[in-house]
Coordinates of C-alpha atoms in Angstrom, one line a residue:
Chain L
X1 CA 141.0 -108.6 107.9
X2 CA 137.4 -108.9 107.2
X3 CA 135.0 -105.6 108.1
X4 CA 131.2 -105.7 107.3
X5 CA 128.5 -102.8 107.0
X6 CA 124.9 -103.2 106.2
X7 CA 126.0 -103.0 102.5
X8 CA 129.4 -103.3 102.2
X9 CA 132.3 -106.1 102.8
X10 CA 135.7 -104.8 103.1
X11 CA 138.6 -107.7 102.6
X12 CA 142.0 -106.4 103.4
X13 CA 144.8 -108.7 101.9
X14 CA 147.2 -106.2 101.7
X15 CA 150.8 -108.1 102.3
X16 CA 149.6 -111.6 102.0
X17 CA 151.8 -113.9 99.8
X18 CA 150.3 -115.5 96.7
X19 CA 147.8 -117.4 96.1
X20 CA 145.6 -115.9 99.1
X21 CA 144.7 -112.6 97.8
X22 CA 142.7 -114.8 95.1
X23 CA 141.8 -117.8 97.2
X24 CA 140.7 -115.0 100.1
X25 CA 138.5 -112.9 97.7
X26 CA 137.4 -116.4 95.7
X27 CA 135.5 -117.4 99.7
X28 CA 134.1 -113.9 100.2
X29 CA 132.5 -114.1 97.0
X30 CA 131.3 -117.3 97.6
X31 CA 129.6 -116.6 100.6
X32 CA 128.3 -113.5 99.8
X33 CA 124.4 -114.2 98.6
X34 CA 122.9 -110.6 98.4
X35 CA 123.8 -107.8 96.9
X36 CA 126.4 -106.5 99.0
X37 CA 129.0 -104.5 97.6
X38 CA 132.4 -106.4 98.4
X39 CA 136.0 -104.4 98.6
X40 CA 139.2 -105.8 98.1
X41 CA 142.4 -104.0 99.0
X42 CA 145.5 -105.5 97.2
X43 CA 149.1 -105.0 96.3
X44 CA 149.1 -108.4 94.8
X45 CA 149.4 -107.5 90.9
X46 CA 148.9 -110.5 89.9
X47 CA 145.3 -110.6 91.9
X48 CA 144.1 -107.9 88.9
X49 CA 144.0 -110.7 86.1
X50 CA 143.4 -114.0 88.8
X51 CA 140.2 -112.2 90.7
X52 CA 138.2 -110.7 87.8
X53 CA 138.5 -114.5 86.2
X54 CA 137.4 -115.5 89.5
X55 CA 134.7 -113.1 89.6
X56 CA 133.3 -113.5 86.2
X57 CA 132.9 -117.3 86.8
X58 CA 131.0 -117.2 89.8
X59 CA 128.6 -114.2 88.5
X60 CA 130.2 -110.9 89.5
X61 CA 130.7 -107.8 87.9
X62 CA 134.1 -105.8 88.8
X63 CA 136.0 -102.9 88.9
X64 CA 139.4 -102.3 89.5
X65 CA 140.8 -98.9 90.7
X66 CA 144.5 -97.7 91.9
X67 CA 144.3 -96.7 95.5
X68 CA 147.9 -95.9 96.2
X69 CA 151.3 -96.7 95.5
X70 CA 151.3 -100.4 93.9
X71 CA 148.0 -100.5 95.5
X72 CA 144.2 -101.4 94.3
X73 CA 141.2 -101.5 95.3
X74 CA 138.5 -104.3 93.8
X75 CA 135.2 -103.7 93.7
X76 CA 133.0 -106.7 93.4
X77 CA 128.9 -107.3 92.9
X78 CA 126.8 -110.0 92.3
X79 CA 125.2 -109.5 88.6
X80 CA 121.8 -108.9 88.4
X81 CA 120.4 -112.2 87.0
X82 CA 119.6 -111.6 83.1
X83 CA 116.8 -113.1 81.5
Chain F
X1 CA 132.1 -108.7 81.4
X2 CA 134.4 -105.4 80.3
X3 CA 134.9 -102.5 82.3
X4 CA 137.3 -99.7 81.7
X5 CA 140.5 -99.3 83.7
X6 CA 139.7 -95.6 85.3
X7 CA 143.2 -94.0 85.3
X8 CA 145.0 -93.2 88.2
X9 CA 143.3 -91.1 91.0
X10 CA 144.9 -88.4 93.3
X11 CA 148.1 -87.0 93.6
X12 CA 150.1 -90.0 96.0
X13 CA 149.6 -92.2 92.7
X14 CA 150.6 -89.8 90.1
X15 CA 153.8 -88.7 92.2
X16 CA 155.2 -92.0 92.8
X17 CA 155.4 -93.5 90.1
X18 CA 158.1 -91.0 88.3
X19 CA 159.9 -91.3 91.4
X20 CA 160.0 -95.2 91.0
X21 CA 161.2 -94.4 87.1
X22 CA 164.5 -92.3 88.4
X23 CA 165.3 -95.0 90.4
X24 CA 164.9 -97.7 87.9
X25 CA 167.0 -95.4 85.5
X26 CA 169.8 -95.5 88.4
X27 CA 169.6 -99.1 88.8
X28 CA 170.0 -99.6 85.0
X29 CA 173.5 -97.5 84.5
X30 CA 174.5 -99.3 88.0
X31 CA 174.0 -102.3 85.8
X32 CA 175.9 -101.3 82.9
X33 CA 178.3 -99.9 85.3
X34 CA 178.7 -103.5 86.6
X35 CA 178.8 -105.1 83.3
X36 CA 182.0 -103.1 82.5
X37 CA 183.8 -104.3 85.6
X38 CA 182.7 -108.6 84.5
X39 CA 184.2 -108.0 81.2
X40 CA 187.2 -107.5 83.2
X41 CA 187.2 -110.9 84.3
X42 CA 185.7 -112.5 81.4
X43 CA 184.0 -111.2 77.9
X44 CA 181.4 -113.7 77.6
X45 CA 179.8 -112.3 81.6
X46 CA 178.4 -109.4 79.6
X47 CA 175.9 -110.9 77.6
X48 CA 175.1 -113.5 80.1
X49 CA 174.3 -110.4 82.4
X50 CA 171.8 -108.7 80.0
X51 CA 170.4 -111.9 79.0
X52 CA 169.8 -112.7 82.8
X53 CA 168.1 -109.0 83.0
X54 CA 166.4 -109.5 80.4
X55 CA 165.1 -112.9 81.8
X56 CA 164.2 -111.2 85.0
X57 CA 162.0 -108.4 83.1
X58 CA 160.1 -110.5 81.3
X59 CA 159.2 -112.7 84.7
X60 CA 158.1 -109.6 86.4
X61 CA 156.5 -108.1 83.5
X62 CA 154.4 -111.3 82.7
X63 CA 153.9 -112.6 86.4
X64 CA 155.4 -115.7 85.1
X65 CA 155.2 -117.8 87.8
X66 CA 155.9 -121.6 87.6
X67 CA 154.4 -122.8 90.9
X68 CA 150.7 -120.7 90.0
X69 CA 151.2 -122.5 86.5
X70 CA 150.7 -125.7 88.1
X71 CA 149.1 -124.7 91.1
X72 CA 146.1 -122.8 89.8
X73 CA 145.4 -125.8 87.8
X74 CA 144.2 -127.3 91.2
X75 CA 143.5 -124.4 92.9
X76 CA 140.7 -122.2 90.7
X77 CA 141.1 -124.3 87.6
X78 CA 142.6 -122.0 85.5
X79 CA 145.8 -122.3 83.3
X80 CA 146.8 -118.7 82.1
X81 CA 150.3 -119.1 83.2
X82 CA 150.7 -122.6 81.9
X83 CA 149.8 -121.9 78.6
X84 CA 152.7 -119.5 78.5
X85 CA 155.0 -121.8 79.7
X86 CA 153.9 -124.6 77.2
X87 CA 154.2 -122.0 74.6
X88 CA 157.8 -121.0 76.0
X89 CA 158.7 -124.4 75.7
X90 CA 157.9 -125.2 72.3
X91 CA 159.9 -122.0 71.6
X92 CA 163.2 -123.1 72.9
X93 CA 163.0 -126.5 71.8
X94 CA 163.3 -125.1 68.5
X95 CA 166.2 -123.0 69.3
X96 CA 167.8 -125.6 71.2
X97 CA 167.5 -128.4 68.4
X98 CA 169.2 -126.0 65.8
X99 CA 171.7 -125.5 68.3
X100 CA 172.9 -129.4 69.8
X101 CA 172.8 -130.5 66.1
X102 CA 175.9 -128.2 65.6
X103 CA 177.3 -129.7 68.7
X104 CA 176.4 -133.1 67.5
X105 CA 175.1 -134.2 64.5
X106 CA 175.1 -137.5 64.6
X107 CA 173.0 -138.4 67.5
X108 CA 173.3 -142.2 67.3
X109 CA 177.0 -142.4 67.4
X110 CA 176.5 -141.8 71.7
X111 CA 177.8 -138.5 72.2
X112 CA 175.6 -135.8 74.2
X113 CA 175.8 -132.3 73.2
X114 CA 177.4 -130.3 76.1
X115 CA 175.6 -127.9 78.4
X116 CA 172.0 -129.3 77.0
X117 CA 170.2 -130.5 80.3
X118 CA 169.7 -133.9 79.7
X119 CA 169.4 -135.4 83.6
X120 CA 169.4 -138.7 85.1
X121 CA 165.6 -140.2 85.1
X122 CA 164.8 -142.6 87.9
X123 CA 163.2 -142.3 91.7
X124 CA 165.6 -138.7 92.2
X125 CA 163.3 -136.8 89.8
X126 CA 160.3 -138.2 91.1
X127 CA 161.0 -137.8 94.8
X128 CA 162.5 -134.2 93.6
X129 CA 159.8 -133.1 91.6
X130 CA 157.3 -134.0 94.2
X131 CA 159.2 -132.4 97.6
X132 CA 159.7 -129.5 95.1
X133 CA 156.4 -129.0 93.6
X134 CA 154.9 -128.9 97.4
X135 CA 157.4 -126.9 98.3
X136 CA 156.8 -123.8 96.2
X137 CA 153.1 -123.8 96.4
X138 CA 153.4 -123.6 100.0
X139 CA 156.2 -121.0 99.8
X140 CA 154.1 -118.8 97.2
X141 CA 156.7 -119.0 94.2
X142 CA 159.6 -121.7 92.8
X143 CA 163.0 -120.5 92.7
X144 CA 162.8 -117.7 89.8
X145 CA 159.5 -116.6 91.3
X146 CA 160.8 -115.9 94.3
X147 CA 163.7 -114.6 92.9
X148 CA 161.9 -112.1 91.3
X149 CA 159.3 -111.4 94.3
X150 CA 162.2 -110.5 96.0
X151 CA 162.7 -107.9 93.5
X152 CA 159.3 -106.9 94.2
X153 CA 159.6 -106.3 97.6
X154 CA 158.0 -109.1 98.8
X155 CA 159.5 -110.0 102.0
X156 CA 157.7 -113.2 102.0
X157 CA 160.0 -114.1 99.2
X158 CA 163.3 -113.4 100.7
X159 CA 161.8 -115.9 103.5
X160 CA 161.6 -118.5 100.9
X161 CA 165.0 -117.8 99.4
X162 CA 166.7 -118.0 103.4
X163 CA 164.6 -121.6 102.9
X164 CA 165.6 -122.5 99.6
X165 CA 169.3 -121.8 101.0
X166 CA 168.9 -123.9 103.7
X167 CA 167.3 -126.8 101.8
X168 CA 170.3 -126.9 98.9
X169 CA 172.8 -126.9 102.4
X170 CA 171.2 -130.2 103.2
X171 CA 170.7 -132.0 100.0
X172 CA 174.8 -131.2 99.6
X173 CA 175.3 -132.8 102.8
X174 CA 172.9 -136.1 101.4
X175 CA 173.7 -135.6 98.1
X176 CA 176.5 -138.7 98.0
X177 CA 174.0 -141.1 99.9
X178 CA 171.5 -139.9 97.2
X179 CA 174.5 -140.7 94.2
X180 CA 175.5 -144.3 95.4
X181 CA 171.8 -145.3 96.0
X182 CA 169.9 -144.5 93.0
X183 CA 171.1 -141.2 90.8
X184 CA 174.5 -143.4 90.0
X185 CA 172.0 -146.0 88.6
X186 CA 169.8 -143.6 86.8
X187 CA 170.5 -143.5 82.8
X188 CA 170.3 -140.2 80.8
X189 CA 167.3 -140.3 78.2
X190 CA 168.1 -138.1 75.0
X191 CA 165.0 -138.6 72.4
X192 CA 167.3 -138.0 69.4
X193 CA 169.6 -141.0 70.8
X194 CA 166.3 -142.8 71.2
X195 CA 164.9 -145.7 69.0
X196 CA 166.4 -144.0 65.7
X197 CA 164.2 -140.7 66.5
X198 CA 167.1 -138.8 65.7
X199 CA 166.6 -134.8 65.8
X200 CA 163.6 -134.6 63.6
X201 CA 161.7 -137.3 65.7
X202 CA 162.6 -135.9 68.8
X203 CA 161.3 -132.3 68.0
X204 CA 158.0 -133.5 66.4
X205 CA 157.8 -135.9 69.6
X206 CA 158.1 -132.9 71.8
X207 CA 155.7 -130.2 70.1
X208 CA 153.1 -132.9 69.6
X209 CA 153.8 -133.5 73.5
X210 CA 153.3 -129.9 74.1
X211 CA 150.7 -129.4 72.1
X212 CA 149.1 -132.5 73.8
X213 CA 149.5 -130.7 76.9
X214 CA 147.7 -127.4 75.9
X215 CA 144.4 -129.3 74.5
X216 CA 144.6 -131.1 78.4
X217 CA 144.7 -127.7 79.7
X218 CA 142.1 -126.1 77.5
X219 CA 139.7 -128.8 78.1
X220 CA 141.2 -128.8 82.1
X221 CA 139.2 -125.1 82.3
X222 CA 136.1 -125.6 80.2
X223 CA 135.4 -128.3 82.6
X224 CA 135.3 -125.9 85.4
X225 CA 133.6 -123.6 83.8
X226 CA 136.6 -120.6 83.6
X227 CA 136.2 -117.9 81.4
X228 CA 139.2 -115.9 81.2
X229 CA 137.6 -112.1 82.2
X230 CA 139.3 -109.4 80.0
X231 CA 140.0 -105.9 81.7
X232 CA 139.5 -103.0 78.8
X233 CA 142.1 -100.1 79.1
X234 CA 140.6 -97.0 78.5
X235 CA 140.9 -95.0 75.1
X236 CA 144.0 -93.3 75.4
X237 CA 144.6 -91.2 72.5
X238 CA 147.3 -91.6 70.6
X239 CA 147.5 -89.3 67.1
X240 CA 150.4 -87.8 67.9
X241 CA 154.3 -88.8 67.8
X242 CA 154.4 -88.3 71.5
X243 CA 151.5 -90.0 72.6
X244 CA 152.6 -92.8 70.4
X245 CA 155.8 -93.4 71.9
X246 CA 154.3 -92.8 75.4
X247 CA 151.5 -95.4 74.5
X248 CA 154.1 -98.4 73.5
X249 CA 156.1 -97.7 76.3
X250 CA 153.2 -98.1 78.4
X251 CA 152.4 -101.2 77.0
X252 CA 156.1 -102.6 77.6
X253 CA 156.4 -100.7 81.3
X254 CA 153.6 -100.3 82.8
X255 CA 151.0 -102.8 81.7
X256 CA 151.2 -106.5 83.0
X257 CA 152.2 -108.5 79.6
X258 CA 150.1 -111.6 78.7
X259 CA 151.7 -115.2 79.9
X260 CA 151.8 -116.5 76.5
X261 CA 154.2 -113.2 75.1
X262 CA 155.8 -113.8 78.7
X263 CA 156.6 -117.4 77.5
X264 CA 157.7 -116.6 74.0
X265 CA 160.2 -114.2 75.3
X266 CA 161.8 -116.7 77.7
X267 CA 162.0 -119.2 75.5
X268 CA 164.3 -116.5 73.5
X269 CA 166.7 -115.3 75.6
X270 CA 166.8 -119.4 77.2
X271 CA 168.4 -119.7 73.2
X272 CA 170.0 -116.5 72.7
X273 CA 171.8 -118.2 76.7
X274 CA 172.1 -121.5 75.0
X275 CA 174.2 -120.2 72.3
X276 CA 176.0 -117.6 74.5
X277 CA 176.9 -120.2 77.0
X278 CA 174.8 -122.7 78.7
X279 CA 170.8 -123.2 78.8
X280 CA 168.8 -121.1 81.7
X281 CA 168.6 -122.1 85.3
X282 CA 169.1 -120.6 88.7
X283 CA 169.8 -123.3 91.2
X284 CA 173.7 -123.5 90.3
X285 CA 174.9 -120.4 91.5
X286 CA 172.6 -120.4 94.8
X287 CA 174.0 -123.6 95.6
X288 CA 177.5 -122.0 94.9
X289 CA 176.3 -119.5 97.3
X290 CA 175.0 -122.0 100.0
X291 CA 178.3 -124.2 99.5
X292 CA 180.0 -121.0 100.6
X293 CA 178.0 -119.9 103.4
X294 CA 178.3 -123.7 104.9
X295 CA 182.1 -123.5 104.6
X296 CA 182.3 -120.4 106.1
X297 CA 180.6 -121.4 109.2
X298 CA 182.6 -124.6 109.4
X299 CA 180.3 -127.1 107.6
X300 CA 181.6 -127.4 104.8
X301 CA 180.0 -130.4 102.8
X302 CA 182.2 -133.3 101.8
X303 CA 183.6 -134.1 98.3
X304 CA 180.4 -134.3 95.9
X305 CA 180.0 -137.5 93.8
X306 CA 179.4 -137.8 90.4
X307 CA 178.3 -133.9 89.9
X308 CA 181.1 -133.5 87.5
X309 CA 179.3 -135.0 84.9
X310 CA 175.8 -135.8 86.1
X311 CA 175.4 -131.9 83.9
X312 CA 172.6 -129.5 84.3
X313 CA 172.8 -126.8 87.3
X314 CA 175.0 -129.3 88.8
X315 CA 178.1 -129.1 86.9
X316 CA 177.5 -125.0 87.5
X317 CA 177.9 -125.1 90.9
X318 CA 181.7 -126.1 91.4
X319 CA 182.9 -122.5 89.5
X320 CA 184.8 -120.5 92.0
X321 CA 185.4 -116.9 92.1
X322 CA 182.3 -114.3 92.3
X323 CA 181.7 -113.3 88.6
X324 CA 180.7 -116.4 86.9
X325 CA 178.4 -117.4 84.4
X326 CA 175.8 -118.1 87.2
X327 CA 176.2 -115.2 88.7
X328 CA 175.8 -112.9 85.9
X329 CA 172.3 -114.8 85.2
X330 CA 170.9 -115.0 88.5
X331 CA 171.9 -111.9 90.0
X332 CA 171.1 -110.3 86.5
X333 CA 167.6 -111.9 86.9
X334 CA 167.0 -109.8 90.2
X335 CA 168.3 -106.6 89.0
X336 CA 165.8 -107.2 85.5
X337 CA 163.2 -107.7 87.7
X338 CA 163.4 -104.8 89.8
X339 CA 163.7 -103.0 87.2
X340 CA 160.4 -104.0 85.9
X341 CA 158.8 -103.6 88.7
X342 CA 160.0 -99.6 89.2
X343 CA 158.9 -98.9 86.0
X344 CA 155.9 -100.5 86.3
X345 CA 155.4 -98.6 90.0
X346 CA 154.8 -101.7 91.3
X347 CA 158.0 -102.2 93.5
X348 CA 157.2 -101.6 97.6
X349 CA 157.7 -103.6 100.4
X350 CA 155.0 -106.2 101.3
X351 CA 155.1 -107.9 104.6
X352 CA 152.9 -110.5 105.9
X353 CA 150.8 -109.7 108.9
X354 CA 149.4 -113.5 109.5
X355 CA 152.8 -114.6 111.2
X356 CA 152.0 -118.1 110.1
X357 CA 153.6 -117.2 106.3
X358 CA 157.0 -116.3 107.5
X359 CA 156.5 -120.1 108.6
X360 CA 155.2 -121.7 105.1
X361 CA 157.6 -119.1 102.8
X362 CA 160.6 -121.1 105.2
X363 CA 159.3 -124.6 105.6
X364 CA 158.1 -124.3 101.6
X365 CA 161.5 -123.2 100.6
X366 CA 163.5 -125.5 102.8
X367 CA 161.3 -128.9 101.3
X368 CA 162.0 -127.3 97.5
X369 CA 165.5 -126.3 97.9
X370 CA 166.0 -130.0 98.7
X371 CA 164.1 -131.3 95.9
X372 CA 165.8 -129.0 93.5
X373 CA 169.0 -130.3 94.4
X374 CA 167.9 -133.7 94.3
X375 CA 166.2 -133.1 90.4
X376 CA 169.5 -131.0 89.7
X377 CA 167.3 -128.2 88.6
X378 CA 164.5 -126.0 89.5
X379 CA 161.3 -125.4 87.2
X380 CA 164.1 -123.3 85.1
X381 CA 166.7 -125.7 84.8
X382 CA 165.2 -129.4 85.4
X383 CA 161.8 -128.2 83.2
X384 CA 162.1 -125.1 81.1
X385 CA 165.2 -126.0 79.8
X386 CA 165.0 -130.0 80.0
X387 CA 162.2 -130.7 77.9
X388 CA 163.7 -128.3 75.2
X389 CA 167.0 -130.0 75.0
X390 CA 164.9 -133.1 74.1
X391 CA 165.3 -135.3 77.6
X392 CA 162.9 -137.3 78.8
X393 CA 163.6 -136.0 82.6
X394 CA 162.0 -132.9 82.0
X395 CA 158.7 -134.6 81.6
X396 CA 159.2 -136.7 84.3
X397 CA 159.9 -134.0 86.3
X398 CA 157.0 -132.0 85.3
X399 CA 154.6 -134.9 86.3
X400 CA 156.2 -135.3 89.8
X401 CA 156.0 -131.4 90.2
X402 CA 152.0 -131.3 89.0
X403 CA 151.9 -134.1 91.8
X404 CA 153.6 -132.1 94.5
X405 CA 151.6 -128.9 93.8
X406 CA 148.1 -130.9 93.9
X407 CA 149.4 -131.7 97.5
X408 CA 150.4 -128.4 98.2
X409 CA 147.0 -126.9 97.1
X410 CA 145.5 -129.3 99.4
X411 CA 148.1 -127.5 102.6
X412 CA 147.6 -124.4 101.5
X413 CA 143.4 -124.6 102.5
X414 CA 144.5 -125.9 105.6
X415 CA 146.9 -122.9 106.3
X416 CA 144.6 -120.3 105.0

C-alpha cells in the first residue's frame, strides 16, 4: 500500500501482523535516497519503539503522531549530513 | 535523536479513549464477578485468576513478546525484548530456588520437587524447539503473544490460536509414537541433582548463564550498529495532587512499559504462581481445550503415554471440569490483557488485507502448536519457567527455538 508524490512516500501498514509494519518501513527507508518525506500509517504499537530504532540506525529523524483510534502516523526524513 | 511526543490531536482521539476506559472498568467487575463464582468450585482458582490477569497486563503493557525476542535478533539485530526476558528469568530462578528447596532439600537424595518444570532433554526438545520457534515467527507471536493479540484485536492472532489448536490435536494423536521412540528414553536434567551442584551451584550456574547471554546480546547489537532511539514525552505538569495521580496512572495505563520492567514483573507473579500452585505456562489448558474439541467431533485421541509423570504443561492437561488451575491462568491472561489494551486505547480490531497472512498466522500456528506439544511447553512453560526451576531442557530448548526463528526470519522475507 505504497503511494508516492514528488515529495512525499505514504506506506500504509495498517492491519498487517508483526514484524511487517517494521520490516515494511525498514525497506522504504532503505530505498529512499533523497529527501523525501516518508509516512507511515500504523496500528501496530509495538512499531512506535521498533521503527524509530530502525530509523535512527539508518540516519533518519522521526516523529510520531496519533492519528485516530489506536492509530499513528510516522513521519520519517533522511538527516541532513552533520559535519 | 529525541523528539517530543505531541499529545493527542482532534476530537475522534480524545473521545475514544474514555469510552475504551468504561469498558475496561466493565470487564474488570465482570472479572471479579467471575472470580466469585471459581471460589465456588475451589479457593485456590481466585488467586490463580488474578495472577493470570495480572500476567496478561504486564504482556500487553510491555509488548513482551517471545517470538520478536528471538526473532528481532535476526531480523533488525536488535534485542529489546530479549533483555527483558533474560532479566525475567534471572528473577524467577530466584523465586523458584527458595521455593523447590522447601519442597526438597536435599537434592542428591533423587527426589524432584513437584510442579517445577524439569522436562525430558533429548531429540523431542530439539525437533520441538525448532518446528516451534519457525512456527511463531511466521505466525507473528508464540502462544502468550498470540494470546494476548487476540486481546488486542488482532484477528491475525485468533488465526494463529485456530492453528495452534489444530497443531496440539495432532501431536495428541502422535504423541505415543513420539513417547515409545525417544521421549521414554529421554532423562530429566535437574542442575541441583547434578555433579554435587546442589541449590547454590545450580543458581550461580544459571545467573552466570544468563548473564552470559545478555553480554552475547549486548555485543549481538553493537555489531550491527543498533542504537536503541528514545521517544521523549512531553513535559506534562505535574504540581498538583491531581496531576500527580493522573501522571502515574499514565505511566502504568497508557504508556508502553519498558521490556526489562515487563520481565521483572513476570518473573513475579511466575513465583507468586509457583507458590500459589504450579509455575506459569499456557499450553495445558489449550490442549485440554483441543482434547475436547477432538472428542466432541468423534476423534477423540487415544490413551496418552507417559504424560502422567513426564510434568510440565503435560501433567495440566488431563484435569477435567471447566474451572481449573489452567483455566483460571489462561483465560485470566486474555481478560489482563484486554484490559490493558482498553486502558491503554489501544484495543480495535486489526485485519489483514494481504490474504496471504490468514495463511502464515494458520500454517505458523499449526507447525508450533505441534512443537509445543512435543517440548511439553511453550516459550512460557518449556523456557520461562524451565530454566528457572534449574533444568537443563530449558536451555536446550531455547537454542532449538533461536534455531527455528533464524529459519523463520529467512520465510518471513520470502512472504513479505
Amino acid at each position: 500500500m505504497e503511494t508516492k508524490t514528488s515529495s512525499n512516500i505514504r506506506v500504509d501498514v495498517r492491519g498487517e501482523i508483526c514484524p511487517y509494519p517494521m520490516m515494511i518501513a525498514e525497506a522504504t527507508m532503505k530505498r529512499t535516497k533523497g529527501n523525501e518525506m516518508i509516512e507511515v500509517l500504523t496500528d501496530h504499537a509495538p512499531a512506535l519503539s521498533t521503527i524509530p530504532t530502525q530509523a535512527r540506525k539508518l540516519g533518519f529523524a522521526y516523529k510520531i503522531e496519533p492519528s485516530g483510534s489506536a492509530e499513528w502516523r510516522i513521519l520519517l526524513w533522511r538527516e541532513p549530513k552533520s559535519s | 535523536m529525541e523528539v517530543a511526543l505531541p499529545e493527542a490531536r482532534g476530537r475522534a482521539v480524545r473521545q475514544s479513549i474514555p469510552r475504551q476506559s468504561v469498558i475496561a472498568v466493565a470487564a474488570l467487575v465482570i472479572a471479579i464477578g467471575l472470580a466469585v463464582v471459581m471460589s465456588r468450585t475451589e479457593a485456590i482458582l481466585v488467586p490463580l485468576w488474578f495472577l493470570g490477569m495480572g500476567a496478561g497486563f504486564a504482556l500487553q503493557r510491555s509488548r513482551f513478546c517471545f517470538a520478536s525476542a528471538f526473532r528481532d535478533l535476526f531480523l533488525f539485530g536488535e534485542s529489546r525484548v530479549m533483555k527483558g526476558v533474560l532479566v525475567g528469568i534471572g528473577v524467577t530462578t530466584l523465586g523458584f530456588a527458595i521455593i523447590m528447596y522447601n519442597k526438597v532439600p536435599f537434592p542428591a537424595f533423587g527426589a524432584l520437587p513437584d510442579e517445577a518444570h524439569i522436562l525430558p532433554v533429548g531429540l523431542s526438545t530439539v525437533i520441538g524447539g525448532l518446528l516451534f520457534g519457525f512456527g511463531m515467527v511466521l505466525a507473528g507471536g508464540c502462544v502468550s503473544g498470540s494470546l494476548y493479540r487476540m486481546a488486542e484485536g488482532y484477528i491475525g492472532s485468533w488465526v494463529s490460536m485456530g492453528g495452534i489448536l489444530i497443531g496440539l490435536g495432532l501431536i495428541s494423536q502422535t504423541w505415543n509414537g513420539w513417547w515409545n521412540i525417544f521421549v521414554s528414553y529421554e532423562p530429566k536434567i535437574w542442575l541441583p541433582a547434578t555433579l554435587n551442584l546442589g541449590y547454590g551451584g545450580g543458581v550461580a550456574l544459571t545467573l552466570v548463564a544468563l548473564l552470559a547471554a545478555f553480554l552475547f546480546v549486548l555485543w549481538w547489537e553493537s555489531r550491527s550498529g543498533m542504537a536503541v532511539a528514545r521517544v521523549v514525552e512531553p513535559e506534562v505538569p505535574d504540581s498538583t495532587f491531581a496531576e500527580k495521580v493522573r501522571a502515574v496512572w499514565r505511566r502504568i495505563f497508557v504508556h508502553g512499559w519498558s521490556a526489562i520492567a515487563g520481565g521483572a514483573v513476570l518473573g513475579f507473579i511466575n513465583v507468586l504462581m509457583y507458590m500459589t500452585h504450579m509455575p506459569w505456562g499456557v499450553t495445558g489448558e489449550l490442549t485440554r481445550w483441543s482434547n475436547a474439541l477432538m472428542s466432541s467431533a468423534g476423534f477423540a485421541p487415544p490413551t496418552l503415554l507417559g504424560l502422567s509423570d513426564v510434568g510440565g504443561c503435560a501433567a495440566r492437561a488431563a484435569e477435567s471440569g471447566l474451572f481449573t488451575h489452567t483455566f483460571a491462568v489462561t483465560v485470566g491472561l486474555l481478560v489482563g490483557a484486554w484490559v490493558g489494551a482498553l486502558f491503554a486505547g489501544e484495543f480495535k480490531p486489526r485485519f489483514p488485507r494481504n490474504a496471504r497472512r490468514y495463511v502464515q498466522s494458520l500454517g505458523g500456528g499449526i507447525v508450533m502448536g505441534y512443537g509445543s506439544g512435543l517440548a511439553i511447553g511453550c516459550t512460557i512453560g518449556a523456557f520461562f519457567s524451565s530454566i528457572p526451576s534449574l533444568s537443563i531442557s530449558g536451555w536446550l530448548f531455547a537454542v532449538a527455538l533461536a534455531g527455528g526463528a533464524f529459519v523463520g526470519t529467512k520465510a518471513l522475507r520470502l512472504l513479505s
